[in-house]
Amino acid sequence: MFYFGADYYPEHWPEERWPEDARLMAEAGFNVVRLAEFAWSKMEPEEGRYDFGWLDRAIDVLSDHGIRVVLGTPTASPPPWLMTRSEGLFIVRQDGRRATYGNRREYCPNNPLYYGDSRHIVTEMASRYGDHPAVIAWQIDNEFGASCYCSICRASFQNWLRERYGTLDVLNAAWGTAFWSHVYTHWSQIPVPVITGRTPNPGLDLDYRRFMSDTYVRYQQQQLDILRALCPDQPITHNLMGFRYDGLNYFDLARPLDFVVWDNYPVLWFDAEADPAAVALGHDAMRGLKQQNFWVMEQQSGAGGWEAMGPMPCPGQLRLWTYQAIAHGADAIVYFRWRTARYGTEQYWHGILDHHGQPGRRYEEVKAVGAELARIGDEVLAAQSHSQVAMVLSYDSRFSLQGQPGHSDFSYPALFGSYYEALHRRNISVDIVPPSADLGAYRLVLAPALHVVGQAEADNLRTYVAGGGTLLLTARSGVKDEANAIVNMRLPGLLADICGVEVADYALLPGDTAVPLRIELPGTAESEQGGEAQLWSDVLAPTTAQTVGRYAGETYAGEPAITLNTANGGRTLYVGTIGDSALHDTVVGWLVDAADVRASAPTPAGVEATERWKDDRRLLFLMNHTAEAQTVKVPRPATELITGEQVGGELTLAPYGVAVVRGA
Ligand code: GAL
């Protein structure tokens, strides 16, 4: 069944209202809600005194209207009676100050007391609802993240390091603690990277980010074990925050879960408007975590904001974003939130209903989508994305570059996003994969700024290219080893032979400096080869590669900037600069032609085409992200699923309109 619904907080509203909510939900085609992920105070008002009566009744009201339930464990926001028991329960932030009560995500994720409290509430919930017929799945906690720097975390970090390095000699060597006389002679001397002035030892910095990520994986595992034992038939998930979030290694966090769900907010308070490519990247990154379809557990349904509000979605955008999620692999859509809260931090975070609870414009739009999905949901459910292109997402590289970006304007996610956007603009389906992924099935692999590289990762790329693959690498790749030390080799270090090139010299390009490039990619007209060097300039010395781009100005005028190696069985393009989006577009254009990558369909600018496959039947999603009507060519007569009409020749999409074409 295609699940469609909302995040519902019955504890915020009088019980007399619940039947009306359920009636309106059923009318909108809802068959699922998420409940309880912030309701600890209501479920355990005092330590050891549980009250699930209200939740039973809420589930009953919903079930009577054919609505099933995903239950959230409430550990993201513990009640005051719990947190006031010990100061040590509170997180210590990086400035060394302990949080106090008043928001959420304030708990220390290594605190043994908190482990105990979490175990109790989750066990109670799981025992009560483990075989409840209306409960179809569990969500653990809510949006893990937030690093803690307390003394418990410090001791736990020291143990984590002991397991990773075995001896202090190994750790001291890996981190290079001879620098500034940081040699540790006892594990207990090792600090956590609170703000001490400036950059900590990079080895310590990267390891602390890894440790915090592992901390949440471990914290999640306790709840997983309880739920698995007591609710063997209900699948378990956790709601992640897409590509935007960079505090945890999401590949690790997703591995033990049954399925991935994520929270998709195309326009937050700081966004002027939605960026369709960025949203698409969020979906693809989440599909990539387990290489399987996902749910959207919080799909934006109104303007967001805590202190200040962001843009209100325009008429048609909620529907458009819903279909965009489905187009990228969502098998369920749950909107955040059913009704806008009158109280609390999120008074301005708008849901489907406004504060007054009467149906309005957004309700009607969601209801219309509900009616459409009631017809076509089964057609799209479980359809697969088949990508010929992969992008390698390295959390080690991302973490390392958070600590030391090398250039103050350099951002790993921005570079990654810009290359992704060049693919998205061409309607090319992309899988987001970890550096260890088997790449053999892809025609083209992009691994921008693969900064931290171990031998196994380098070997994986080498094998891929040796098998005939086409690979893109860029400046700032192969720079660091797994301990975040700079390699003792010419760059790009372990990747140099794959690229057939060595970096002879490099320099940062300060501020807005943009150096023109003379690009000579084989088989492409000069007029199609735009782009400038920005932020960084490698001067390349080819070994087996040929030069296909040179700096055309400034200090390195005439020197090689881009190389192509075909001596390894495949092709490796090395771009020795970070560059601008025009450069990324040129490079991607050449790569997709060279690797013979297929696009879903040609479309005008602002119209996205994405495909999913059910066996050998193609579903082509056409999505107009602009406020004007757009016309798209449909090559063969086919069926438009939402209207059920035959289409052929041309198809007109209304502003923010959508079509799902089967068989074109
Ligand atoms: C999510 C969170 C929700 C709600 C929403 C809007 O990040 O999971 O609980 O806070 O954002 O702020």
XYZ file of C-alpha atoms and ligand atoms in Angstrom:
676
model
C 0.000 0.000 0.000
C 1.207 3.521 -0.735
C 1.191 5.245 2.648
C 0.041 8.842 2.724
C -0.551 10.938 5.812
C 0.804 13.411 8.340
C 2.686 13.817 11.591
C -0.007 14.165 14.185
C 0.217 15.438 17.757
C -3.096 14.548 19.438
C -1.510 15.493 22.780
C -1.615 19.145 21.661
C -5.386 19.229 21.198
C -8.503 18.436 23.241
C -9.629 14.855 22.912
C -13.057 15.977 21.619
C -11.309 17.257 18.518
C -9.665 13.946 17.568
C -12.644 12.420 15.699
C -12.900 15.560 13.544
C -9.190 15.360 12.770
C -9.518 11.698 11.828
C -12.555 12.454 9.651
C -10.722 15.221 7.763
C -7.663 13.009 7.383
C -9.696 10.150 5.965
C -11.364 12.562 3.546
C -7.917 13.646 2.395
C -7.050 10.026 1.653
C -4.756 9.512 4.644
C -3.946 5.971 5.674
C -1.050 6.635 8.071
C 0.067 9.075 10.771
C 3.206 9.280 12.867
C 2.518 9.700 16.577
C 4.202 10.201 19.930
C 7.808 11.071 19.071
C 7.609 14.087 21.389
C 5.114 12.780 23.933
C 7.301 11.406 26.723
C 5.731 13.690 29.365
C 2.296 12.342 28.491
C 3.356 8.689 28.406
C 5.443 8.783 31.589
C 4.294 11.797 33.616
C 6.432 10.711 36.584
C 9.305 8.329 36.780
C 7.946 4.793 36.460
C 4.277 5.850 36.176
C 3.089 5.200 32.664
C -0.081 6.432 31.027
C -0.826 5.046 27.601
C -4.599 5.380 27.863
C -4.697 8.569 25.808
C -2.470 7.043 23.121
C -4.642 3.908 22.965
C -7.694 6.099 22.473
C -5.994 8.243 19.810
C -4.929 5.128 17.912
C -8.479 3.764 18.189
C -10.010 6.937 16.777
C -7.562 6.876 13.880
C -8.005 3.139 13.247
C -11.751 3.617 13.096
C -11.088 5.844 10.110
C -8.747 3.366 8.419
C -5.575 5.168 9.470
C -2.523 3.206 10.600
C 0.223 4.424 12.883
C 4.009 4.790 12.930
C 5.039 5.173 16.555
C 7.981 7.356 17.460
C 10.069 6.691 20.542
C 10.173 9.985 22.438
C 13.818 10.202 23.445
C 14.677 13.360 21.469
C 12.919 15.436 24.105
C 12.926 14.055 27.642
C 10.634 15.537 30.318
C 11.829 17.989 32.985
C 11.408 15.448 35.831
C 13.996 13.294 34.112
C 16.528 15.930 33.167
C 16.525 17.677 36.542
C 17.761 14.507 38.255
C 21.370 15.007 37.242
C 23.219 17.871 35.659
C 25.346 15.351 33.791
C 22.359 14.382 31.629
C 22.696 17.647 29.740
C 24.866 18.003 26.696
C 28.005 20.149 26.925
C 28.320 22.271 23.808
C 31.571 22.937 22.000
C 32.115 26.172 23.862
C 32.353 24.020 26.991
C 29.036 25.236 28.420
C 26.413 22.818 29.585
C 22.927 23.160 28.121
C 19.976 23.758 30.397
C 16.381 22.724 29.969
C 14.202 24.462 27.402
C 14.548 23.179 23.862
C 15.171 19.584 22.684
C 18.137 17.339 21.838
C 19.704 18.380 25.132
C 20.696 14.936 26.333
C 24.218 13.597 26.405
C 24.157 10.563 24.088
C 26.763 8.701 26.169
C 25.207 9.204 29.582
C 24.497 5.793 31.206
C 21.559 7.219 33.177
C 19.996 8.337 29.910
C 20.593 4.923 28.391
C 18.623 3.491 31.334
C 15.751 5.964 31.006
C 15.586 5.388 27.256
C 15.542 1.626 27.786
C 12.602 1.891 30.188
C 10.322 4.045 28.060
C 11.103 2.166 24.844
C 10.526 -1.187 26.541
C 7.177 -0.014 27.907
C 6.055 1.265 24.503
C 7.303 -1.792 22.649
C 5.626 -4.194 25.097
C 2.340 -2.385 24.740
C 2.266 -1.828 20.981
C 4.533 -4.579 19.631
C 1.615 -6.559 18.257
C -0.945 -3.787 17.899
C -2.622 -4.306 14.533
C -2.706 -0.570 13.772
C 0.993 0.013 14.444
C 2.848 -0.641 11.217
C 6.350 0.667 12.017
C 8.589 2.419 14.542
C 10.670 5.549 14.329
C 13.542 5.738 16.827
C 14.101 9.152 18.439
C 14.003 12.185 16.105
C 16.760 13.567 13.880
C 19.877 12.404 15.695
C 22.699 14.906 15.918
C 24.268 17.448 18.303
C 27.761 16.737 19.566
C 28.494 16.582 23.271
C 31.836 17.463 24.889
C 31.236 16.419 28.519
C 33.488 14.341 30.750
C 31.445 11.165 30.097
C 31.902 11.652 26.368
C 35.579 12.325 26.923
C 36.094 9.009 28.741
C 34.071 7.233 26.118
C 36.139 8.881 23.355
C 39.338 7.696 25.033
C 37.993 4.121 25.022
C 36.938 4.480 21.403
C 40.477 5.599 20.528
C 41.994 2.715 22.449
C 39.918 0.319 20.358
C 40.830 2.062 17.126
C 44.570 2.471 17.682
C 45.461 -0.218 20.239
C 48.457 1.607 21.673
C 49.331 5.214 22.360
C 52.433 4.855 20.209
C 50.252 4.105 17.226
C 47.916 6.986 18.027
C 50.770 9.437 18.584
C 52.319 8.453 15.279
C 49.034 8.631 13.373
C 48.123 12.059 14.747
C 51.694 13.328 14.591
C 51.572 14.515 18.185
C 55.245 15.447 18.101
C 53.892 18.664 16.619
C 53.628 21.262 19.411
C 54.606 18.625 21.926
C 51.204 16.939 22.156
C 52.584 13.443 22.794
C 50.130 11.528 25.012
C 51.541 9.201 27.631
C 48.217 8.102 29.121
C 44.814 7.664 27.452
C 43.179 9.846 30.082
C 45.188 12.861 28.880
C 43.408 12.971 25.539
C 40.984 15.905 25.401
C 37.806 16.477 23.459
C 37.937 19.290 20.903
C 36.157 22.005 22.835
C 37.040 25.478 21.654
C 40.563 26.031 22.900
C 41.488 28.932 20.701
C 41.979 27.596 17.206
C 42.186 24.367 15.245
C 42.849 21.234 17.287
C 45.085 18.454 16.036
C 43.373 17.378 12.780
C 43.661 13.697 13.723
C 41.832 14.331 16.969
C 39.300 16.537 15.201
C 38.342 13.940 12.574
C 38.298 11.121 15.111
C 35.985 13.084 17.384
C 33.533 13.601 14.535
C 33.703 9.866 13.760
C 33.317 9.036 17.440
C 30.199 11.232 17.803
C 28.733 9.591 14.733
C 29.463 6.146 16.199
C 27.966 7.352 19.496
C 24.574 7.909 17.893
C 24.833 4.634 15.972
C 25.404 2.906 19.329
C 22.646 4.843 21.096
C 20.241 3.952 18.279
C 21.264 0.296 18.539
C 20.005 -0.009 22.108
C 16.515 0.974 20.980
C 16.780 -1.210 17.891
C 17.597 -4.251 20.035
C 14.569 -3.663 22.279
C 12.211 -3.080 19.384
C 13.516 -6.058 17.434
C 12.986 -8.336 20.423
C 9.507 -7.075 21.327
C 8.122 -6.032 17.931
C 9.538 -8.584 15.508
C 6.978 -7.876 12.800
C 7.172 -4.086 12.739
C 9.928 -2.488 10.636
C 12.113 0.146 12.291
C 13.490 3.429 11.043
C 14.881 6.789 12.120
C 14.140 10.131 10.452
C 17.235 11.621 8.820
C 17.815 15.107 7.481
C 18.944 14.546 3.913
C 22.124 15.671 2.209
C 22.043 19.057 3.932
C 22.908 17.589 7.298
C 26.560 16.819 7.830
C 27.003 15.907 11.494
C 26.726 12.119 11.279
C 27.835 9.402 8.912
C 24.423 8.528 7.531
C 25.657 5.368 5.806
C 26.554 3.980 9.237
C 23.368 5.211 10.885
C 21.143 3.707 8.179
C 22.888 0.333 7.956
C 21.067 -1.412 10.846
C 17.659 0.159 10.064
C 15.008 -1.645 8.059
C 14.272 1.366 5.903
C 15.280 4.995 5.582
C 12.944 7.924 6.104
C 13.829 11.574 5.893
C 12.504 15.049 6.572
C 12.205 17.130 3.435
C 11.876 20.894 3.771
C 12.460 22.472 0.342
C 12.227 26.030 1.750
C 13.523 26.772 5.216
C 13.459 30.188 6.825
C 16.789 31.171 5.288
C 15.902 30.057 1.729
C 14.454 32.567 -0.715
C 12.929 29.780 -2.788
C 13.141 26.043 -3.299
C 16.138 24.731 -5.231
C 14.862 21.686 -7.146
C 18.346 20.217 -7.634
C 19.156 20.491 -3.934
C 15.893 18.763 -3.031
C 16.540 16.063 -5.631
C 20.005 15.532 -4.162
C 18.416 15.109 -0.732
C 16.161 12.369 -2.067
C 18.914 10.617 -4.013
C 21.303 10.767 -1.055
C 18.667 9.176 1.177
C 17.832 6.499 -1.412
C 21.548 5.838 -1.618
C 22.001 5.063 2.070
C 20.638 1.564 1.646
C 20.265 1.656 -2.135
C 16.588 1.183 -1.557
C 13.395 3.206 -1.712
C 12.584 5.415 1.240
C 9.764 7.344 2.885
C 9.470 11.032 3.457
C 8.447 11.150 7.109
C 8.209 14.944 7.280
C 7.245 16.542 3.988
C 6.898 20.302 4.211
C 3.272 21.404 4.133
C 3.498 25.106 4.979
C 5.896 27.918 5.755
C 8.542 26.934 8.280
C 10.228 28.904 10.991
C 10.911 29.208 14.683
C 11.777 32.865 15.330
C 11.126 34.034 11.784
C 9.110 32.443 9.011
C 10.292 31.296 5.615
C 8.332 31.522 2.353
C 4.811 30.069 2.251
C 4.669 27.356 -0.453
C 2.822 28.644 -3.539
C -0.341 26.931 -4.754
C 0.786 23.735 -6.484
C 4.143 23.430 -4.755
C 3.038 20.959 -2.083
C 1.780 18.692 -4.837
C 4.918 19.265 -6.923
C 7.239 18.427 -4.008
C 5.190 15.334 -3.236
C 5.622 14.027 -6.767
C 9.274 15.023 -6.832
C 9.827 12.818 -3.776
C 7.990 9.927 -5.428
C 9.945 10.476 -8.634
C 13.187 9.942 -6.732
C 12.090 6.808 -4.887
C 9.690 7.716 -2.061
C 7.254 4.905 -1.326
C 5.304 6.921 1.267
C 4.633 10.596 1.991
C 3.921 11.893 5.487
C 3.454 15.653 5.825
C 4.766 17.713 8.700
C 2.484 18.544 10.459
C -1.244 18.005 10.528
C -2.192 21.222 12.316
C -0.052 24.226 13.156
C 0.745 24.347 16.885
C -0.652 27.206 18.956
C 2.042 26.816 21.588
C 5.745 26.168 21.788
C 8.806 26.935 19.706
C 7.104 25.919 16.460
C 4.118 28.278 16.476
C 5.314 29.532 13.094
C 6.025 26.102 11.609
C 2.913 25.717 9.518
C 1.184 22.450 8.856
C -1.625 21.402 6.576
C -4.217 23.131 8.758
C -3.629 26.575 10.220
C -3.869 27.210 13.963
C -7.676 27.436 13.824
C -7.993 23.887 12.505
C -10.377 24.618 9.625
C -9.594 23.200 6.171
C -7.997 25.769 3.892
C -5.935 26.066 0.740
C -3.176 23.695 1.779
C -5.633 21.069 3.025
C -7.472 21.127 -0.298
C -4.216 20.701 -2.210
C -3.122 17.762 -0.072
C -6.581 16.228 -0.367
C -6.378 16.471 -4.161
C -3.022 14.676 -4.055
C -4.596 12.062 -1.775
C -7.291 11.393 -4.355
C -4.656 11.065 -7.093
C -2.518 8.704 -5.081
C -5.524 6.583 -4.210
C -5.700 5.915 -7.957
C -2.054 5.685 -8.940
C -0.254 4.847 -5.683
C 0.008 1.148 -6.460
C 1.365 1.927 -9.922
C 4.306 3.870 -8.558
C 4.879 1.908 -5.330
C 8.178 0.023 -5.248
C 9.191 1.184 -8.728
C 12.977 1.329 -8.992
C 15.430 4.020 -10.042
C 18.054 2.730 -12.472
C 21.061 5.030 -12.511
C 24.016 4.851 -14.850
C 25.864 7.497 -12.825
C 27.096 7.380 -9.228
C 28.483 10.135 -7.052
C 30.787 9.062 -4.236
C 29.867 10.676 -0.919
C 32.678 10.410 1.623
C 31.737 11.397 5.157
C 35.396 11.157 6.186
C 36.231 13.765 3.556
C 33.274 15.900 4.541
C 34.220 15.754 8.225
C 37.873 16.465 7.514
C 37.021 19.480 5.377
C 34.682 20.819 8.052
C 37.668 21.091 10.347
C 40.080 22.426 7.748
C 38.496 23.455 4.432
C 41.913 24.657 3.244
C 40.263 27.690 1.643
C 37.859 29.628 3.806
C 35.260 29.710 1.003
C 35.551 26.048 0.090
C 32.652 23.789 0.943
C 32.604 20.078 0.148
C 28.789 19.907 0.020
C 28.660 22.966 -2.254
C 31.132 21.412 -4.720
C 29.334 18.074 -4.550
C 25.998 19.847 -5.043
C 27.255 21.818 -8.026
C 28.401 18.698 -9.912
C 25.128 17.013 -8.977
C 23.206 19.995 -10.295
C 24.939 19.724 -13.683
C 23.667 16.135 -13.907
C 20.223 17.080 -12.606
C 19.899 19.841 -15.200
C 20.358 17.154 -17.852
C 17.725 14.895 -16.249
C 20.272 12.211 -15.484
C 19.494 9.816 -12.672
C 22.226 9.603 -10.027
C 22.934 7.137 -7.227
C 24.784 8.510 -4.204
C 27.146 5.833 -2.898
C 29.853 5.423 -0.247
C 33.521 5.138 -1.273
C 33.429 1.394 -0.610
C 30.517 0.747 -3.003
C 30.820 -1.697 -5.858
C 30.983 0.695 -8.811
C 31.107 -1.886 -11.595
C 27.551 -1.276 -12.799
C 27.984 2.465 -13.414
C 29.013 4.078 -16.680
C 30.212 7.193 -14.913
C 31.416 7.907 -11.373
C 32.066 11.366 -9.917
C 34.094 11.659 -6.729
C 34.714 15.373 -6.192
C 37.202 16.385 -3.483
C 37.768 12.848 -2.227
C 40.004 14.297 0.417
C 40.565 11.451 2.877
C 41.514 8.270 1.067
C 42.557 4.884 2.384
C 44.174 2.129 0.372
C 40.913 0.170 0.037
C 39.101 3.200 -1.368
C 41.874 3.957 -3.842
C 41.878 0.298 -4.922
C 38.123 0.407 -5.411
C 38.414 3.329 -7.820
C 41.390 1.727 -9.569
C 39.380 -1.468 -10.125
C 36.480 0.543 -11.464
C 38.604 2.375 -14.009
C 40.491 -0.784 -14.959
C 37.112 -2.299 -15.799
C 36.498 0.452 -18.368
C 34.781 2.999 -16.125
C 34.806 6.773 -16.509
C 35.835 8.641 -13.381
C 35.962 12.294 -12.368
C 38.347 13.422 -9.628
C 39.099 16.983 -8.651
C 41.533 19.160 -6.773
C 41.795 18.432 -3.043
C 41.568 14.674 -3.646
C 43.924 12.127 -2.111
C 45.299 14.810 0.198
C 44.865 13.082 3.559
C 45.283 9.624 5.000
C 42.687 8.020 7.266
C 44.155 9.720 10.346
C 43.702 13.126 8.660
C 47.428 13.626 8.146
C 48.627 14.940 4.795
C 50.086 12.136 2.726
C 53.823 11.787 2.298
C 53.544 11.695 -1.480
C 52.935 13.963 -4.394
C 49.246 14.697 -4.736
C 46.775 13.304 -5.478
C 48.524 10.716 -3.332
C 47.083 7.220 -3.610
C 45.001 8.371 -6.591
C 47.911 9.704 -8.666
C 48.378 6.604 -10.819
C 44.646 6.426 -11.546
C 44.767 10.008 -12.788
C 48.091 9.599 -14.549
C 49.118 12.915 -13.115
C 51.005 14.561 -10.280
C 50.389 17.933 -8.736
C 53.650 19.807 -9.337
C 52.590 22.941 -7.522
C 49.426 24.422 -6.115
C 48.051 27.722 -4.916
C 44.895 28.995 -3.413
C 42.932 31.537 -5.446
C 41.929 34.203 -2.969
C 38.515 35.811 -2.630
C 36.660 36.305 -5.902
C 39.663 35.552 -8.110
C 38.508 33.761 -11.233
C 41.146 32.508 -13.652
C 40.062 31.848 -17.240
C 40.651 28.351 -18.557
C 41.404 27.130 -22.067
C 39.599 23.830 -22.167
C 40.305 21.349 -24.952
C 38.267 18.304 -24.113
C 38.449 15.993 -27.133
C 35.532 16.053 -29.539
C 33.885 19.157 -28.103
C 33.614 22.542 -29.766
C 35.485 25.337 -27.994
C 32.260 27.351 -27.721
C 30.800 24.652 -25.449
C 33.724 24.702 -23.052
C 33.067 27.429 -20.528
C 34.184 27.771 -16.963
C 36.743 29.411 -14.743
C 39.177 28.269 -12.099
C 38.161 29.441 -8.651
C 39.343 28.877 -5.080
C 42.161 26.513 -5.977
C 44.698 25.906 -8.736
C 46.723 22.736 -9.090
C 49.547 22.877 -11.604
C 49.536 19.429 -13.115
C 52.427 17.322 -14.346
C 50.974 14.496 -16.442
C 52.660 11.110 -16.209
C 50.400 9.027 -18.433
C 47.556 11.545 -18.859
C 47.111 14.171 -21.566
C 46.439 17.808 -20.816
C 42.921 18.859 -21.788
C 42.728 22.245 -20.076
C 45.163 25.013 -19.173
C 45.082 28.172 -17.107
C 44.680 31.141 -19.419
C 45.677 33.907 -17.052
C 47.330 34.877 -13.785
C 50.449 33.247 -12.345
C 50.030 29.821 -13.904
C 49.001 30.944 -17.408
C 49.705 28.146 -19.859
C 50.134 25.442 -17.203
C 48.019 22.263 -17.240
C 44.829 22.514 -15.157
C 42.762 19.562 -16.390
C 43.996 16.169 -17.525
C 42.533 13.034 -19.043
C 44.068 9.646 -18.455
C 43.125 6.777 -20.735
C 46.066 4.557 -19.878
C 44.264 2.553 -17.192
C 41.620 0.680 -19.127
C 39.016 3.414 -18.642
C 39.067 7.193 -18.413
C 39.949 9.464 -15.513
C 39.383 13.168 -15.811
C 41.227 15.195 -13.178
C 40.059 18.786 -12.726
C 42.757 20.648 -10.823
C 40.566 23.416 -9.497
C 37.329 23.792 -7.550
C 35.924 26.080 -10.248
C 32.559 27.623 -11.001
C 29.263 26.049 -12.014
C 29.968 26.756 -15.703
C 33.094 24.611 -15.435
C 31.166 21.826 -13.707
C 28.599 22.005 -16.472
C 31.242 21.761 -19.188
C 32.933 18.842 -17.476
C 29.697 16.950 -16.829
C 28.519 17.571 -20.390
C 31.692 16.017 -21.744
C 31.659 13.108 -19.288
C 28.082 12.044 -19.987
C 28.752 12.090 -23.719
C 32.017 10.211 -23.356
C 30.458 7.566 -21.111
C 27.305 7.429 -23.235
C 24.977 8.121 -20.312
C 21.269 8.244 -21.055
C 19.080 11.119 -19.850
C 15.437 10.548 -18.849
C 14.104 13.075 -21.365
C 14.941 16.500 -22.797
C 13.009 19.276 -21.053
C 12.993 23.063 -20.974
C 14.890 24.778 -18.140
C 13.060 24.450 -14.840
C 11.293 21.250 -15.810
C 12.677 18.103 -14.212
C 12.295 14.665 -15.785
C 12.970 11.613 -13.673
C 12.186 8.009 -14.285
C 11.368 4.958 -12.215
C 10.959 1.468 -13.495
C 8.495 -1.276 -12.706
C 10.011 -4.346 -14.307
C 10.623 -3.094 -17.821
C 7.877 -0.466 -17.756
C 9.071 3.098 -17.495
C 7.293 5.762 -15.467
C 8.450 9.198 -16.575
C 7.831 11.956 -14.033
C 7.703 15.445 -15.547
C 7.800 18.242 -12.981
C 7.511 21.943 -13.702
C 9.388 23.844 -11.021
C 8.551 27.216 -12.560
C 5.578 29.539 -12.104
C 4.848 29.500 -15.862
C 3.248 26.810 -18.015
C 5.816 24.683 -19.874
C 5.635 22.380 -22.850
C 7.451 19.062 -23.004
C 7.810 16.703 -25.950
C 6.520 13.177 -25.507
C 8.155 11.009 -28.169
C 5.573 8.199 -28.340
C 1.877 7.920 -27.561
C 1.592 7.030 -23.897
C -0.715 7.206 -20.877
C -0.578 10.027 -18.381
C -1.371 8.222 -15.162
C -2.844 11.033 -13.052
C -5.488 12.009 -15.617
C -5.635 8.599 -17.299
C -5.455 10.382 -20.660
C -3.499 9.395 -23.750
C -0.709 11.829 -24.533
C 1.629 12.140 -27.478
C 3.538 14.814 -29.327
C 3.469 17.589 -26.785
C 2.326 17.862 -23.194
C 1.683 21.119 -21.382
C 2.474 21.362 -17.691
C 0.650 24.005 -15.663
C 2.717 26.254 -13.358
C 4.196 23.866 -10.756
C 2.375 21.118 -12.671
C 3.213 17.442 -12.803
C 2.648 14.548 -15.182
C 3.455 10.865 -14.773
C 3.740 9.245 -18.160
C 3.744 5.488 -18.529
C 5.143 3.880 -21.626
C 6.727 6.867 -23.398
C 12.177 18.654 11.907
C 11.787 17.958 13.186
C 10.341 18.226 13.552
C 10.048 19.669 13.432
C 10.370 20.136 12.050
C 10.094 21.595 11.845
O 13.525 18.865 11.832
O 11.961 16.586 13.085
O 10.095 17.785 14.853
O 10.783 20.353 14.377
O 11.722 19.923 11.782
O 10.935 22.370 12.617
